C-alpha cells in the first residue's frame, strides 16, 4: 500500500547540492513497505524526520533519490492528483488544517473542491462530525474551540474525504489526558491503513502493530513496538 525504495530527500534544491550527503539529507536512504490495513507508528526524537517523511509522502518534499509507491502507483507529478485522493493527513497543529470561520465550512471545503454536490457534501459533513461526537460544534469558529475539540474537528475534515491511508502527525500533541484518550479511541477504531508519527510510546504500543524508528533521517529499526521500546539500550542510542 505504501512502499518506499531507497528514499532520500533534502530541503535544499537538488540543483545546488552536488553532494547531497555532504549537505545532509533530511531523509536518508529509507526503504519500507506497509501493507493495507496496517497501523504503523513512526517514532523518533524531535528533528528525526517524521514530518519530513509525511511531506515526502504527500509529494510536497521532493526526493533526491529513490521512489515512493502508493497503492502500486509511483508518486510523480502526473500521478499526484489521483494519489492525493487516496490519502488523508492530520496535521500536527489543527490550526493549519481548520481555517474557515465555521467548522462546518472546513468539513465541506474538501468535498466541494472535489466537485461533490452541495446536498451530498452536507450530509457527508454532518455524518463525519456526528461520528466523532462533535456535531454540536458545526456552527462554531474553529479558533474558539479547545485543543481536544479542534483535534476532533480536524480529524472529521480528513475522514470526510474517505481516504484509504491516513498519515497522523503527532495526533495526541497539545491534548489533555481526556482528549488524548478520545482521539486515540477514534483513531484506533478506524479500519484504514494508518501511519502515526508520535512521541507517545504508550499510545504507539496500544494502537500500532508495528513501529518504524527514525534517527537523523535514517530508518534504524522496524518491528514490534513492545519489543523495540523495551530495549532500553537501543532506545537511548536512538535518543528516545
Ligand atoms: N522547511 C524546512 N527547511 C529546512 N529544514 C527543515 C525544514 N523543516 C524541517 N527541517 C529540518 O529537517 C529535520 C527533520 O525535521 P522534521 O521532519 O520536522 O522532524 P520531526 O517531525 O521528526 O520532529 C530537522 O533537522 C529540521 O530542522
Ligand atoms: Mg514533526
mmCIF file of N, CA and C in Angstrom, residues 128-200:
data_model
loop_
_atom_site.group_PDB
_atom_site.id
_atom_site.type_symbol
_atom_site.label_atom_id
_atom_site.label_comp_id
_atom_site.label_asym_id
_atom_site.label_seq_id
_atom_site.Cartn_x
_atom_site.Cartn_y
_atom_site.Cartn_z
ATOM 1 N N UNK A 128 -19.868 12.983 9.287
ATOM 2 C CA UNK A 128 -18.480 12.903 9.769
ATOM 3 C C UNK A 128 -18.347 13.555 11.142
ATOM 4 N N UNK A 129 -18.973 14.707 11.313
ATOM 5 C CA UNK A 129 -18.898 15.394 12.608
ATOM 6 C C UNK A 129 -19.604 14.575 13.685
ATOM 7 N N UNK A 130 -20.755 14.011 13.333
ATOM 8 C CA UNK A 130 -21.514 13.227 14.310
ATOM 9 C C UNK A 130 -20.709 12.001 14.747
ATOM 10 N N UNK A 131 -20.049 11.357 13.786
ATOM 11 C CA UNK A 131 -19.262 10.162 14.096
ATOM 12 C C UNK A 131 -18.185 10.437 15.147
ATOM 13 N N UNK A 132 -17.638 11.632 15.113
ATOM 14 C CA UNK A 132 -16.589 11.976 16.075
ATOM 15 C C UNK A 132 -17.157 12.682 17.312
ATOM 16 N N UNK A 133 -18.471 12.709 17.391
ATOM 17 C CA UNK A 133 -19.114 13.286 18.577
ATOM 18 C C UNK A 133 -19.005 14.796 18.659
ATOM 19 N N UNK A 134 -18.819 15.460 17.511
ATOM 20 C CA UNK A 134 -18.678 16.915 17.546
ATOM 21 C C UNK A 134 -19.686 17.618 16.621
ATOM 22 N N UNK A 135 -20.816 16.946 16.384
ATOM 23 C CA UNK A 135 -21.867 17.535 15.551
ATOM 24 C C UNK A 135 -22.315 18.891 16.081
ATOM 25 N N UNK A 136 -22.306 19.026 17.406
ATOM 26 C CA UNK A 136 -22.777 20.275 18.023
ATOM 27 C C UNK A 136 -21.804 21.445 17.791
ATOM 28 N N UNK A 137 -20.610 21.156 17.283
ATOM 29 C CA UNK A 137 -19.637 22.237 17.077
ATOM 30 C C UNK A 137 -19.677 22.789 15.649
ATOM 31 N N UNK A 138 -20.546 22.238 14.799
ATOM 32 C CA UNK A 138 -20.550 22.590 13.376
ATOM 33 C C UNK A 138 -20.576 24.093 13.127
ATOM 34 N N UNK A 139 -21.376 24.816 13.893
ATOM 35 C CA UNK A 139 -21.546 26.248 13.637
ATOM 36 C C UNK A 139 -20.514 27.126 14.329
ATOM 37 N N UNK A 140 -19.628 26.506 15.111
ATOM 38 C CA UNK A 140 -18.672 27.291 15.896
ATOM 39 C C UNK A 140 -17.457 27.683 15.070
ATOM 40 N N UNK A 141 -16.747 28.706 15.531
ATOM 41 C CA UNK A 141 -15.495 29.081 14.890
ATOM 42 C C UNK A 141 -14.389 28.156 15.406
ATOM 43 N N UNK A 142 -13.590 27.582 14.501
ATOM 44 C CA UNK A 142 -12.525 26.681 14.968
ATOM 45 C C UNK A 142 -11.555 27.383 15.907
ATOM 46 N N UNK A 143 -11.452 28.695 15.790
ATOM 47 C CA UNK A 143 -10.495 29.432 16.620
ATOM 48 C C UNK A 143 -10.943 29.547 18.067
ATOM 49 N N UNK A 144 -12.217 29.225 18.328
ATOM 50 C CA UNK A 144 -12.704 29.330 19.706
ATOM 51 C C UNK A 144 -13.011 27.969 20.294
ATOM 52 N N UNK A 145 -12.320 26.943 19.808
ATOM 53 C CA UNK A 145 -12.533 25.606 20.363
ATOM 54 C C UNK A 145 -11.363 25.227 21.261
ATOM 55 N N UNK A 146 -11.586 24.257 22.135
ATOM 56 C CA UNK A 146 -10.475 23.737 22.949
ATOM 57 C C UNK A 146 -9.578 22.880 22.052
ATOM 58 N N UNK A 147 -8.375 22.588 22.533
ATOM 59 C CA UNK A 147 -7.440 21.773 21.757
ATOM 60 C C UNK A 147 -8.047 20.432 21.356
ATOM 61 N N UNK A 148 -8.744 19.794 22.285
ATOM 62 C CA UNK A 148 -9.342 18.485 22.019
ATOM 63 C C UNK A 148 -10.444 18.568 20.978
ATOM 64 N N UNK A 149 -11.279 19.605 21.110
ATOM 65 C CA UNK A 149 -12.376 19.787 20.146
ATOM 66 C C UNK A 149 -11.824 20.041 18.750
ATOM 67 N N UNK A 150 -10.789 20.892 18.698
ATOM 68 C CA UNK A 150 -10.163 21.216 17.402
ATOM 69 C C UNK A 150 -9.606 19.972 16.731
ATOM 70 N N UNK A 151 -8.951 19.146 17.552
ATOM 71 C CA UNK A 151 -8.340 17.922 17.031
ATOM 72 C C UNK A 151 -9.403 17.018 16.414
ATOM 73 N N UNK A 152 -10.538 16.876 17.105
ATOM 74 C CA UNK A 152 -11.602 16.012 16.602
ATOM 75 C C UNK A 152 -12.212 16.593 15.323
ATOM 76 N N UNK A 153 -12.336 17.929 15.259
ATOM 77 C CA UNK A 153 -12.881 18.555 14.052
ATOM 78 C C UNK A 153 -11.912 18.391 12.884
ATOM 79 N N UNK A 154 -10.605 18.492 13.177
ATOM 80 C CA UNK A 154 -9.607 18.298 12.114
ATOM 81 C C UNK A 154 -9.648 16.853 11.613
ATOM 82 N N UNK A 155 -9.851 15.924 12.543
ATOM 83 C CA UNK A 155 -9.988 14.521 12.147
ATOM 84 C C UNK A 155 -11.205 14.345 11.234
ATOM 85 N N UNK A 156 -12.311 15.003 11.593
ATOM 86 C CA UNK A 156 -13.520 14.911 10.774
ATOM 87 C C UNK A 156 -13.259 15.447 9.371
ATOM 88 N N UNK A 157 -12.494 16.557 9.292
ATOM 89 C CA UNK A 157 -12.202 17.170 7.983
ATOM 90 C C UNK A 157 -11.392 16.213 7.118
ATOM 91 N N UNK A 158 -10.538 15.414 7.730
ATOM 92 C CA UNK A 158 -9.751 14.441 6.973
ATOM 93 C C UNK A 158 -10.609 13.234 6.592
ATOM 94 N N UNK A 159 -11.346 12.714 7.567
ATOM 95 C CA UNK A 159 -12.068 11.453 7.345
ATOM 96 C C UNK A 159 -13.261 11.610 6.409
ATOM 97 N N UNK A 160 -13.812 12.813 6.346
ATOM 98 C CA UNK A 160 -14.966 13.033 5.471
ATOM 99 C C UNK A 160 -14.591 12.774 4.004
ATOM 100 N N UNK A 161 -13.311 12.880 3.696
ATOM 101 C CA UNK A 161 -12.836 12.645 2.330
ATOM 102 C C UNK A 161 -12.710 11.149 2.013
ATOM 103 N N UNK A 162 -12.976 10.311 3.002
ATOM 104 C CA UNK A 162 -12.908 8.855 2.855
ATOM 105 C C UNK A 162 -11.576 8.364 2.288
ATOM 106 N N UNK A 163 -10.466 8.754 2.943
ATOM 107 C CA UNK A 163 -9.161 8.301 2.464
ATOM 108 C C UNK A 163 -8.961 6.810 2.758
ATOM 109 N N UNK A 164 -8.050 6.186 2.011
ATOM 110 C CA UNK A 164 -7.720 4.778 2.275
ATOM 111 C C UNK A 164 -6.534 4.677 3.229
ATOM 112 N N UNK A 165 -5.684 5.718 3.175
ATOM 113 C CA UNK A 165 -4.489 5.750 4.015
ATOM 114 C C UNK A 165 -4.500 7.089 4.733
ATOM 115 N N UNK A 166 -4.226 7.075 6.038
ATOM 116 C CA UNK A 166 -4.152 8.359 6.736
ATOM 117 C C UNK A 166 -2.810 8.486 7.462
ATOM 118 N N UNK A 167 -2.195 9.654 7.299
ATOM 119 C CA UNK A 167 -0.958 9.993 7.980
ATOM 120 C C UNK A 167 -1.303 10.946 9.122
ATOM 121 N N UNK A 168 -0.999 10.521 10.333
ATOM 122 C CA UNK A 168 -1.284 11.352 11.512
ATOM 123 C C UNK A 168 0.027 11.891 12.045
ATOM 124 N N UNK A 169 0.157 13.209 12.129
ATOM 125 C CA UNK A 169 1.389 13.789 12.662
ATOM 126 C C UNK A 169 1.161 14.218 14.107
ATOM 127 N N UNK A 170 1.670 13.434 15.027
ATOM 128 C CA UNK A 170 1.531 13.690 16.466
ATOM 129 C C UNK A 170 0.090 14.034 16.856
ATOM 130 N N UNK A 171 -0.807 13.065 16.657
ATOM 131 C CA UNK A 171 -2.237 13.364 16.869
ATOM 132 C C UNK A 171 -2.619 13.605 18.322
ATOM 133 N N UNK A 172 -1.771 13.231 19.269
ATOM 134 C CA UNK A 172 -2.145 13.482 20.666
ATOM 135 C C UNK A 172 -1.416 14.695 21.251
ATOM 136 N N UNK A 173 -0.614 15.361 20.407
ATOM 137 C CA UNK A 173 0.092 16.548 20.905
ATOM 138 C C UNK A 173 -0.919 17.639 21.273
ATOM 139 N N UNK A 174 -0.606 18.415 22.228
ATOM 140 C CA UNK A 174 -1.430 19.546 22.704
ATOM 141 C C UNK A 174 -2.749 19.131 23.334
ATOM 142 N N UNK A 175 -2.915 17.858 23.658
ATOM 143 C CA UNK A 175 -4.210 17.444 24.212
ATOM 144 C C UNK A 175 -4.087 17.088 25.693
ATOM 145 N N UNK A 176 -5.161 17.392 26.440
ATOM 146 C CA UNK A 176 -5.179 16.951 27.836
ATOM 147 C C UNK A 176 -5.486 15.446 27.843
ATOM 148 N N UNK A 177 -5.289 14.778 28.993
ATOM 149 C CA UNK A 177 -5.408 13.319 29.012
ATOM 150 C C UNK A 177 -6.757 12.799 28.503
ATOM 151 N N UNK A 178 -7.828 13.502 28.847
ATOM 152 C CA UNK A 178 -9.149 13.019 28.426
ATOM 153 C C UNK A 178 -9.294 13.109 26.897
ATOM 154 N N UNK A 179 -8.867 14.243 26.334
ATOM 155 C CA UNK A 179 -8.955 14.395 24.880
ATOM 156 C C UNK A 179 -8.013 13.424 24.179
ATOM 157 N N UNK A 180 -6.863 13.154 24.809
ATOM 158 C CA UNK A 180 -5.941 12.163 24.243
ATOM 159 C C UNK A 180 -6.612 10.811 24.137
ATOM 160 N N UNK A 181 -7.316 10.433 25.202
ATOM 161 C CA UNK A 181 -7.995 9.123 25.190
ATOM 162 C C UNK A 181 -9.063 9.088 24.109
ATOM 163 N N UNK A 182 -9.767 10.212 23.956
ATOM 164 C CA UNK A 182 -10.842 10.258 22.975
ATOM 165 C C UNK A 182 -10.276 10.163 21.562
ATOM 166 N N UNK A 183 -9.236 10.974 21.287
ATOM 167 C CA UNK A 183 -8.635 10.949 19.952
ATOM 168 C C UNK A 183 -8.058 9.562 19.675
ATOM 169 N N UNK A 184 -7.444 8.955 20.689
ATOM 170 C CA UNK A 184 -6.813 7.677 20.411
ATOM 171 C C UNK A 184 -7.857 6.585 20.187
ATOM 172 N N UNK A 185 -8.995 6.659 20.886
ATOM 173 C CA UNK A 185 -10.064 5.680 20.650
ATOM 174 C C UNK A 185 -10.607 5.823 19.228
ATOM 175 N N UNK A 186 -10.764 7.071 18.796
ATOM 176 C CA UNK A 186 -11.287 7.320 17.452
ATOM 177 C C UNK A 186 -10.321 6.772 16.395
ATOM 178 N N UNK A 187 -9.043 7.045 16.584
ATOM 179 C CA UNK A 187 -8.043 6.604 15.604
ATOM 180 C C UNK A 187 -7.961 5.076 15.587
ATOM 181 N N UNK A 188 -7.989 4.495 16.784
ATOM 182 C CA UNK A 188 -7.896 3.038 16.869
ATOM 183 C C UNK A 188 -9.043 2.354 16.122
ATOM 184 N N UNK A 189 -10.238 2.956 16.180
ATOM 185 C CA UNK A 189 -11.406 2.318 15.578
ATOM 186 C C UNK A 189 -11.439 2.441 14.047
ATOM 187 N N UNK A 190 -10.576 3.251 13.474
ATOM 188 C CA UNK A 190 -10.633 3.459 12.017
ATOM 189 C C UNK A 190 -10.073 2.246 11.265
ATOM 190 N N UNK A 191 -10.859 1.655 10.387
ATOM 191 C CA UNK A 191 -10.384 0.480 9.665
ATOM 192 C C UNK A 191 -9.605 0.883 8.411
ATOM 193 N N UNK A 192 -8.493 1.589 8.611
ATOM 194 C CA UNK A 192 -7.742 2.140 7.474
ATOM 195 C C UNK A 192 -6.279 1.766 7.613
ATOM 196 N N UNK A 193 -5.506 2.070 6.601
ATOM 197 C CA UNK A 193 -4.052 1.975 6.716
ATOM 198 C C UNK A 193 -3.601 3.263 7.393
ATOM 199 N N UNK A 194 -2.859 3.110 8.515
ATOM 200 C CA UNK A 194 -2.505 4.299 9.296
ATOM 201 C C UNK A 194 -1.004 4.392 9.536
ATOM 202 N N UNK A 195 -0.467 5.570 9.331
ATOM 203 C CA UNK A 195 0.912 5.868 9.741
ATOM 204 C C UNK A 195 0.814 6.978 10.770
ATOM 205 N N UNK A 196 1.338 6.728 11.952
ATOM 206 C CA UNK A 196 1.140 7.670 13.048
ATOM 207 C C UNK A 196 2.482 8.107 13.625
ATOM 208 N N UNK A 197 2.869 9.357 13.349
ATOM 209 C CA UNK A 197 4.092 9.894 13.946
ATOM 210 C C UNK A 197 3.759 10.317 15.361
ATOM 211 N N UNK A 198 4.511 9.833 16.324
ATOM 212 C CA UNK A 198 4.197 10.183 17.702
ATOM 213 C C UNK A 198 5.409 10.067 18.620
ATOM 214 N N UNK A 199 5.347 10.840 19.721
ATOM 215 C CA UNK A 199 6.340 10.733 20.786
ATOM 216 C C UNK A 199 5.808 9.839 21.892
ATOM 217 N N UNK A 200 4.523 9.542 21.787
ATOM 218 C CA UNK A 200 3.815 8.909 22.878
ATOM 219 C C UNK A 200 3.930 7.391 22.721
#
